[in-house]
Amino acid sequence: MMKYVLAGLLVFVIAAIAAAPAGIVDRLVSQSGTAELTHSRGSLWRGQADLLIENNHLGQVNWDFDVSSMFKLQPTYQWTLTQANWTLAGMAGAGFTEAEFNVSGEIDAQAVNQWLAPYDIVTSGTFTVLPTRVLLPHNTAVPSDFAGQVNWTGGLVRYTLSGLLGEATLPPLVAYLDLNDNDEPQAIVFAQNDQTPLLIASLSRNGFAKVGISKRFTRLLNNPWPGSDPDHHIVVQVEEKVF
């Protein structure tokens, strides 16, 4: 008898998801405080909308509910995000204690530059996001798991370093995403086929983002750091409160 009750309940839940309007997704996303969905179409089961983060239009997001996720008690959606300057895809799901997010795709430098503009940095080329996984507990803004890789084709970069304007043509770079020794998300950037770190970025649990540049990187930027420090030594470091 119980199995028929459970089966009936499952059918009811699936039917409710299929019939619920996409506007419900708008309200759920808006609760994050930084993201917003507008002009939603379709249903909670399958739909699309325009995604904005901090009032920046990121493109059209399409979602498709994964029915099998109901059996895992972690409702999950397959999604794609497209805009003129990027195409991203992955999955997003939420359980009782944490949310899981997976992403991969390609991003043109023009899209990245809108986020780098406040720091007087302009890049070129293409960024490729290899399959990257993020686990985010419901009670914190810092991931409990973070693993992936981002490749950059290289190219011309214009920047301000220590108050000086400069530019350089950089080789292809690779950023490895992982947790550091303090279990905080971290990205370490290397030149392709080289083992000397160029840049280390991390996000602390108290809300500070930290970026450090090695001596080797200052040389690649045509602004070599003086002294006898080894190439891997961090010689420039900045920190900013992000939440």
CSV table of N, CA, C and O in Angstrom, one decimal, residues 119 141-142 180 184-187 199-213 236-243:
chain,number,residue,atom,x,y,z
A,119,TYR,N,39.0,47.7,-12.0
A,119,TYR,CA,40.4,47.5,-11.6
A,119,TYR,C,41.4,47.9,-12.7
A,119,TYR,O,42.6,47.6,-12.6
A,141,ALA,N,28.4,31.9,2.4
A,141,ALA,CA,28.6,32.3,1.0
A,141,ALA,C,29.9,31.7,0.4
A,141,ALA,O,30.3,32.0,-0.7
A,142,VAL,N,30.6,30.9,1.2
A,142,VAL,CA,31.9,30.3,0.8
A,142,VAL,C,31.7,28.9,0.5
A,142,VAL,O,31.2,28.1,1.3
A,180,ASN,N,42.2,25.8,-0.7
A,180,ASN,CA,43.6,25.9,-0.1
A,180,ASN,C,43.7,25.1,1.2
A,180,ASN,O,42.7,24.4,1.6
A,184,GLU,N,39.5,27.1,1.9
A,184,GLU,CA,38.8,28.3,1.2
A,184,GLU,C,39.1,28.2,-0.3
A,184,GLU,O,40.2,27.7,-0.7
A,185,PRO,N,38.1,28.6,-1.1
A,185,PRO,CA,38.3,28.5,-2.6
A,185,PRO,C,39.5,29.3,-3.0
A,185,PRO,O,39.7,30.5,-2.6
A,186,GLN,N,40.3,28.8,-4.0
A,186,GLN,CA,41.5,29.4,-4.4
A,186,GLN,C,41.7,29.1,-5.9
A,186,GLN,O,41.3,28.0,-6.4
A,187,ALA,N,42.3,30.0,-6.6
A,187,ALA,CA,42.7,29.8,-8.0
A,187,ALA,C,44.2,30.2,-8.1
A,187,ALA,O,44.7,31.2,-7.6
A,199,LEU,N,49.9,34.0,-10.4
A,199,LEU,CA,48.9,34.7,-9.6
A,199,LEU,C,48.2,33.7,-8.7
A,199,LEU,O,47.9,32.6,-9.2
A,200,ILE,N,47.9,34.1,-7.5
A,200,ILE,CA,47.1,33.3,-6.6
A,200,ILE,C,46.0,34.2,-6.0
A,200,ILE,O,46.2,35.2,-5.4
A,201,ALA,N,44.7,33.7,-6.3
A,201,ALA,CA,43.5,34.4,-5.8
A,201,ALA,C,42.8,33.5,-4.8
A,201,ALA,O,42.6,32.3,-5.1
A,202,SER,N,42.3,34.1,-3.8
A,202,SER,CA,41.5,33.3,-2.8
A,202,SER,C,40.4,34.1,-2.2
A,202,SER,O,40.4,35.3,-2.2
A,203,LEU,N,39.4,33.4,-1.6
A,203,LEU,CA,38.3,34.0,-1.0
A,203,LEU,C,38.2,33.5,0.5
A,203,LEU,O,38.0,32.3,0.7
A,204,SER,N,38.3,34.3,1.4
A,204,SER,CA,38.3,33.9,2.8
A,204,SER,C,36.9,33.8,3.4
A,204,SER,O,36.0,34.4,2.8
A,205,ARG,N,36.8,33.1,4.5
A,205,ARG,CA,35.4,32.9,5.1
A,205,ARG,C,34.9,34.2,5.7
A,205,ARG,O,33.7,34.3,6.0
A,206,ASN,N,35.8,35.2,6.0
A,206,ASN,CA,35.3,36.5,6.5
A,206,ASN,C,35.0,37.5,5.4
A,206,ASN,O,34.7,38.6,5.7
A,207,GLY,N,34.9,37.0,4.1
A,207,GLY,CA,34.4,37.8,3.0
A,207,GLY,C,35.5,38.6,2.3
A,207,GLY,O,35.1,39.5,1.5
A,208,PHE,N,36.7,38.4,2.5
A,208,PHE,CA,37.8,39.1,1.8
A,208,PHE,C,38.3,38.3,0.6
A,208,PHE,O,38.7,37.1,0.7
A,209,ALA,N,38.4,38.9,-0.5
A,209,ALA,CA,39.1,38.4,-1.7
A,209,ALA,C,40.5,38.9,-1.8
A,209,ALA,O,40.7,40.1,-1.6
A,210,LYS,N,41.4,38.0,-2.0
A,210,LYS,CA,42.9,38.3,-1.9
A,210,LYS,C,43.5,37.9,-3.3
A,210,LYS,O,43.3,36.8,-3.7
A,211,VAL,N,44.3,38.8,-3.9
A,211,VAL,CA,45.0,38.4,-5.1
A,211,VAL,C,46.5,38.8,-4.9
A,211,VAL,O,46.8,39.9,-4.6
A,212,GLY,N,47.3,37.8,-5.2
A,212,GLY,CA,48.8,38.0,-5.1
A,212,GLY,C,49.4,37.7,-6.4
A,212,GLY,O,49.1,36.8,-7.2
A,213,ILE,N,50.4,38.6,-6.8
A,213,ILE,CA,51.1,38.4,-8.1
A,213,ILE,C,52.6,38.1,-7.8
A,213,ILE,O,53.2,38.7,-6.9
A,236,VAL,N,53.4,41.4,-5.0
A,236,VAL,CA,52.3,42.4,-5.0
A,236,VAL,C,51.0,41.7,-4.5
A,236,VAL,O,50.7,40.6,-5.1
A,237,GLN,N,50.4,42.2,-3.5
A,237,GLN,CA,49.1,41.6,-3.0
A,237,GLN,C,48.1,42.7,-2.7
A,237,GLN,O,48.4,43.7,-2.1
A,238,VAL,N,46.9,42.4,-3.2
A,238,VAL,CA,45.8,43.3,-2.9
A,238,VAL,C,44.6,42.5,-2.2
A,238,VAL,O,44.5,41.3,-2.4
A,239,GLU,N,43.8,43.2,-1.4
A,239,GLU,CA,42.7,42.5,-0.7
A,239,GLU,C,41.5,43.4,-0.7
A,239,GLU,O,41.6,44.7,-0.6
A,240,GLU,N,40.3,42.8,-0.9
A,240,GLU,CA,39.1,43.6,-0.9
A,240,GLU,C,38.0,42.9,-0.3
A,240,GLU,O,37.8,41.7,-0.4
A,241,LYS,N,37.2,43.6,0.5
A,241,LYS,CA,36.0,43.0,1.1
A,241,LYS,C,34.9,42.9,0.1
A,241,LYS,O,34.5,43.9,-0.5
A,242,VAL,N,34.4,41.6,-0.1
A,242,VAL,CA,33.4,41.4,-1.2
A,242,VAL,C,32.0,41.0,-0.6
A,242,VAL,O,31.0,41.1,-1.3
A,243,PHE,N,32.0,40.6,0.7
A,243,PHE,CA,30.7,40.4,1.3
A,243,PHE,C,30.9,40.4,2.8
A,243,PHE,O,32.0,40.3,3.3
